[in-house]
Short mmCIF file of C-alpha atoms in Angstrom, two decimals:
data_model
loop_
_atom_site.label_atom_id
_atom_site.label_comp_id
_atom_site.label_asym_id
_atom_site.label_seq_id
_atom_site.Cartn_x
_atom_site.Cartn_y
_atom_site.Cartn_z
CA UNK A 1 78.88 117.49 101.81
CA UNK A 2 79.66 114.19 102.43
CA UNK A 3 83.38 113.64 104.38
CA UNK A 4 86.17 112.65 102.04
CA UNK A 5 87.05 108.84 102.24
CA UNK A 6 90.51 108.70 104.21
CA UNK A 7 91.68 105.61 103.88
CA UNK A 8 94.81 104.73 102.18
CA UNK A 9 93.39 103.27 99.32
CA UNK A 10 93.46 105.92 96.66
CA UNK A 11 89.95 106.45 94.58
CA UNK A 12 90.44 107.08 90.87
CA UNK A 13 91.83 110.09 89.68
CA UNK A 14 93.68 111.31 86.76
CA UNK A 15 95.55 114.10 89.18
CA UNK A 16 99.69 113.23 89.29
CA UNK A 17 100.87 112.35 92.65
CA UNK A 18 104.35 113.85 94.20
CA UNK A 19 107.03 112.86 92.01
CA UNK A 20 109.00 111.62 94.59
CA UNK A 21 106.62 108.69 94.88
CA UNK A 22 107.32 107.40 91.78
CA UNK A 23 111.13 106.47 92.98
CA UNK A 24 109.76 105.45 96.38
CA UNK A 25 106.89 103.15 95.41
CA UNK A 26 109.76 101.19 92.91
CA UNK A 27 112.23 100.88 95.48
CA UNK A 28 109.45 99.71 98.14
CA UNK A 29 107.82 97.19 95.77
CA UNK A 30 111.57 96.13 94.92
CA UNK A 31 112.36 94.97 98.37
CA UNK A 32 108.54 93.60 99.14
CA UNK A 33 108.91 91.43 96.05
CA UNK A 34 112.39 90.25 97.26
CA UNK A 35 114.02 91.64 94.46
CA UNK A 36 116.48 93.58 97.02
CA UNK A 37 116.72 91.48 100.01
CA UNK A 38 117.94 92.70 103.39
CA UNK A 39 121.51 94.24 103.35
CA UNK A 40 121.58 94.81 99.62
CA UNK A 41 122.73 98.24 98.46
CA UNK A 42 120.03 99.96 96.71
CA UNK A 43 120.64 101.89 93.06
CA UNK A 44 122.44 105.51 93.90
CA UNK A 45 120.70 108.63 93.76
CA UNK A 46 122.36 109.71 90.60
CA UNK A 47 121.27 106.06 89.27
CA UNK A 48 117.58 106.48 90.11
CA UNK A 49 117.70 110.18 89.14
CA UNK A 50 118.56 109.19 85.58
CA UNK A 51 116.38 106.24 85.56
CA UNK A 52 113.38 108.77 86.45
CA UNK A 53 114.66 111.90 85.32
CA UNK A 54 114.21 113.31 88.71
CA UNK A 55 116.36 115.91 90.22
CA UNK A 56 118.65 114.45 93.68
CA UNK A 57 116.85 115.89 96.11
CA UNK A 58 113.43 114.54 94.64
CA UNK A 59 115.07 111.13 94.94
CA UNK A 60 116.72 111.75 98.15
CA UNK A 61 113.36 112.60 99.49
CA UNK A 62 112.30 108.86 98.67
CA UNK A 63 115.14 107.76 100.52
CA UNK A 64 114.78 109.40 103.61
CA UNK A 65 111.35 108.71 103.74
CA UNK A 66 111.72 105.12 103.57
CA UNK A 67 114.44 105.17 106.11
CA UNK A 68 112.09 107.04 108.33
CA UNK A 69 109.93 104.08 107.81
CA UNK A 70 112.90 101.51 108.71
CA UNK A 71 112.87 100.05 105.36
CA UNK A 72 116.09 101.28 104.62
CA UNK A 73 119.50 102.03 106.24
CA UNK A 74 121.86 104.99 104.91
CA UNK A 75 125.64 104.91 105.31
CA UNK A 76 127.12 108.47 104.54
CA UNK A 77 129.64 108.26 101.59
CA UNK A 78 128.32 104.59 100.92
CA UNK A 79 124.94 104.35 99.85
CA UNK A 80 121.20 103.29 101.37
CA UNK A 81 121.04 99.38 101.87
CA UNK A 82 117.91 97.70 102.19
CA UNK A 83 117.09 97.33 106.01
CA UNK A 84 117.84 93.92 108.22
CA UNK A 85 114.68 92.10 109.19
CA UNK A 86 115.09 92.87 112.85
CA UNK A 87 115.48 96.65 111.94
CA UNK A 88 111.84 96.86 110.03
CA UNK A 89 109.24 97.69 112.64
CA UNK A 90 105.78 99.92 113.15
CA UNK A 91 107.15 103.30 113.50
CA UNK A 92 105.00 106.51 112.94
CA UNK A 93 106.65 108.66 110.45
CA UNK A 94 106.45 112.39 109.79
CA UNK A 95 104.57 112.60 106.52
CA UNK A 96 103.27 116.10 104.63
CA UNK A 97 99.21 115.97 104.87
CA UNK A 98 99.66 117.51 101.01
CA UNK A 99 101.02 114.49 100.35
CA UNK A 100 98.61 111.92 102.21
CA UNK A 101 95.74 113.94 100.48
CA UNK A 102 98.04 113.78 96.85
CA UNK A 103 98.47 109.80 97.48
CA UNK A 104 94.36 109.66 97.52
CA UNK A 105 94.04 111.97 94.30
CA UNK A 106 92.33 114.20 96.16
CA UNK A 107 93.01 118.20 96.43
CA UNK A 108 94.54 119.88 99.40
CA UNK A 109 94.40 123.36 100.27
CA UNK A 110 95.67 125.31 103.24
CA UNK A 111 93.87 128.02 104.86
CA UNK A 112 96.49 130.04 107.17
CA UNK A 113 94.62 131.59 110.02
CA UNK A 114 97.48 133.29 111.93
CA UNK A 115 101.36 133.28 111.68
CA UNK A 116 103.07 135.23 114.25
CA UNK A 117 106.09 135.64 116.86
CA UNK A 118 105.13 135.49 120.29
CA UNK A 119 106.65 134.97 123.61
CA UNK A 120 106.68 131.55 125.40
CA UNK A 121 104.62 130.78 128.33
CA UNK A 122 106.28 128.56 130.92
CA UNK A 123 104.79 125.25 129.26
CA UNK A 124 105.62 126.36 126.03
CA UNK A 125 109.33 127.56 126.86
CA UNK A 126 109.95 123.68 128.79
CA UNK A 127 108.47 122.41 125.36
CA UNK A 128 111.68 124.10 123.76
CA UNK A 129 114.79 124.30 126.87
CA UNK A 130 114.11 128.18 126.81
CA UNK A 131 113.46 130.53 129.05
CA UNK A 132 109.85 131.82 129.89
CA UNK A 133 109.37 135.14 127.67
CA UNK A 134 111.56 133.60 124.90
CA UNK A 135 110.41 134.32 121.15
CA UNK A 136 108.83 131.58 119.29
CA UNK A 137 106.94 131.52 115.80
CA UNK A 138 103.23 130.42 116.02
CA UNK A 139 101.02 129.26 112.98
CA UNK A 140 97.59 128.15 113.05
CA UNK A 141 96.18 126.64 109.84
CA UNK A 142 93.26 124.38 108.47
CA UNK A 143 93.87 121.68 105.92
CA UNK A 144 91.24 120.77 103.77
CA UNK A 145 90.64 117.60 101.64
CA UNK A 146 88.36 118.26 98.54
CA UNK A 147 87.04 121.64 100.42
CA UNK A 148 86.46 119.65 103.52
CA UNK A 149 88.42 120.41 106.80
CA UNK A 150 90.03 117.52 107.80
CA UNK A 151 92.75 118.77 110.21
CA UNK A 152 93.67 121.85 112.41
CA UNK A 153 97.59 122.46 112.50
CA UNK A 154 98.60 124.66 115.56
CA UNK A 155 102.37 125.09 115.71
CA UNK A 156 105.19 126.34 117.56
CA UNK A 157 108.71 126.69 116.20
CA UNK A 158 111.77 127.30 117.51
CA UNK A 159 113.16 130.61 115.71
CA UNK A 160 117.20 129.30 115.92
CA UNK A 161 116.12 126.16 113.93
CA UNK A 162 113.86 127.91 111.50
CA UNK A 163 114.62 131.49 111.04
CA UNK A 164 112.33 132.24 107.98
CA UNK A 165 109.34 130.76 108.84
CA UNK A 166 107.48 133.60 109.00
CA UNK A 167 108.30 134.50 105.31
CA UNK A 168 107.08 131.20 103.78
CA UNK A 169 103.92 131.25 102.06
CA UNK A 170 101.97 128.35 103.88
CA UNK A 171 99.33 128.36 101.16
CA UNK A 172 101.60 127.10 98.93
CA UNK A 173 103.83 124.89 100.75
CA UNK A 174 103.18 123.07 104.15
CA UNK A 175 105.27 123.59 107.13
CA UNK A 176 106.22 120.03 107.54
CA UNK A 177 107.56 119.88 103.87
CA UNK A 178 109.27 123.52 104.76
CA UNK A 179 111.01 122.33 108.27
CA UNK A 180 111.97 119.05 106.84
CA UNK A 181 114.21 120.99 104.16
CA UNK A 182 115.21 123.50 107.01
CA UNK A 183 116.00 121.32 109.85
CA UNK A 184 116.53 117.73 109.00
CA UNK A 185 114.84 115.23 111.07
CA UNK A 186 116.57 113.18 113.68
CA UNK A 187 113.97 112.50 116.25
CA UNK A 188 110.07 112.64 117.00
CA UNK A 189 108.16 112.19 119.99
CA UNK A 190 104.48 111.47 119.31
CA UNK A 191 101.11 111.31 122.01
CA UNK A 192 98.11 110.05 120.27
CA UNK A 193 94.66 110.75 122.10
CA UNK A 194 91.02 110.59 121.62
CA UNK A 195 89.59 114.46 123.08
CA UNK A 196 87.05 116.67 122.05
CA UNK A 197 87.68 119.52 120.38
CA UNK A 198 88.50 123.10 121.74
CA UNK A 199 86.05 126.03 120.68
CA UNK A 200 88.44 127.54 117.91
CA UNK A 201 88.99 123.98 116.39
CA UNK A 202 85.59 123.25 116.47
CA UNK A 203 84.71 126.23 114.68
CA UNK A 204 87.22 125.99 112.27
CA UNK A 205 86.51 121.98 111.48
CA UNK A 206 83.12 123.07 110.97
CA UNK A 207 82.17 120.32 113.70
CA UNK A 208 80.21 120.21 117.22
CA UNK A 209 82.18 120.31 120.74
CA UNK A 210 80.50 117.23 121.51
CA UNK A 211 82.11 115.49 118.04
CA UNK A 212 85.56 113.40 119.28
CA UNK A 213 88.62 114.32 117.53
CA UNK A 214 92.00 112.49 117.18
CA UNK A 215 94.32 114.28 118.53
CA UNK A 216 98.51 113.82 117.53
CA UNK A 217 100.95 115.94 119.53
CA UNK A 218 104.74 115.73 117.74
CA UNK A 219 107.75 117.21 119.07
CA UNK A 220 110.41 116.77 116.57
CA UNK A 221 114.50 117.65 117.00
CA UNK A 222 117.42 118.25 114.63
CA UNK A 223 120.73 117.11 115.82
CA UNK A 224 119.29 117.33 119.10
CA UNK A 225 117.80 120.69 119.39
CA UNK A 226 113.82 120.87 119.39
CA UNK A 227 112.76 122.23 116.56
CA UNK A 228 108.86 122.41 116.28
CA UNK A 229 106.09 121.40 118.48
CA UNK A 230 102.76 120.50 116.47
CA UNK A 231 99.21 119.77 117.81
CA UNK A 232 97.40 118.24 114.78
CA UNK A 233 93.50 117.84 115.47
CA UNK A 234 91.20 115.51 112.99
CA UNK A 235 87.40 115.11 113.14
CA UNK A 236 87.16 111.45 114.16
CA UNK A 237 84.48 110.93 111.29
CA UNK A 238 86.73 112.40 108.76
CA UNK A 239 90.12 110.61 109.90
CA UNK A 240 92.04 107.33 109.95
CA UNK A 241 95.51 106.77 111.30
CA UNK A 242 97.14 103.66 109.92
CA UNK A 243 100.25 101.85 110.03
CA UNK A 244 101.38 98.76 108.55
CA UNK A 245 104.15 96.15 110.01
CA UNK A 246 106.21 93.89 108.12
CA UNK A 247 108.69 91.28 108.99
#
């Protein structure tokens, strides 16, 4: 089976992308073209909701992602502004793998391998500032693009931040999407490495243990509290991590 393309260019497809992308792309293109310049007040959530016929929650997601990418500054009670040029920088944003795949016009599927409550070992507890033996939620999920595995998601979650995590059907939504709603992101710390897969990861991805992988480890916080630590393992031959820098 051929590996799916994973560049940022979307292939021709009639599959619709997520609705919030209509708003996000509209604002991004307006900023890039100079319609709105640094410091300009962008249309309000209510105005964008009416213009696109979408819910305020959907519009809010578009603005939130633009803020995370450094393109928009949000002031509570006032509105959203185009970021000043010196604030626009190269960043790694927390993206939902389902949305990444949908943007390419492809089909996303998730296979839940395990979902359970565990007792934190010493290293796991240290990540969350907890005592050894404290409860954590653990999930192991394989994400597929057009039927081909492209990511193993091995995730720990602080139960205090997302108490309903074990009750979610992650074949219908993703942990990223759920956690961004349950515990809004305030900080993320990343490491990115080229590594050989662990035995279980290789088996789940359908690759050899000698095949190099791109491994992203991310610890995210909400209001200063650690929420989740995730290890995302991607076959090097099927995944490309790209970013963009604008001034």
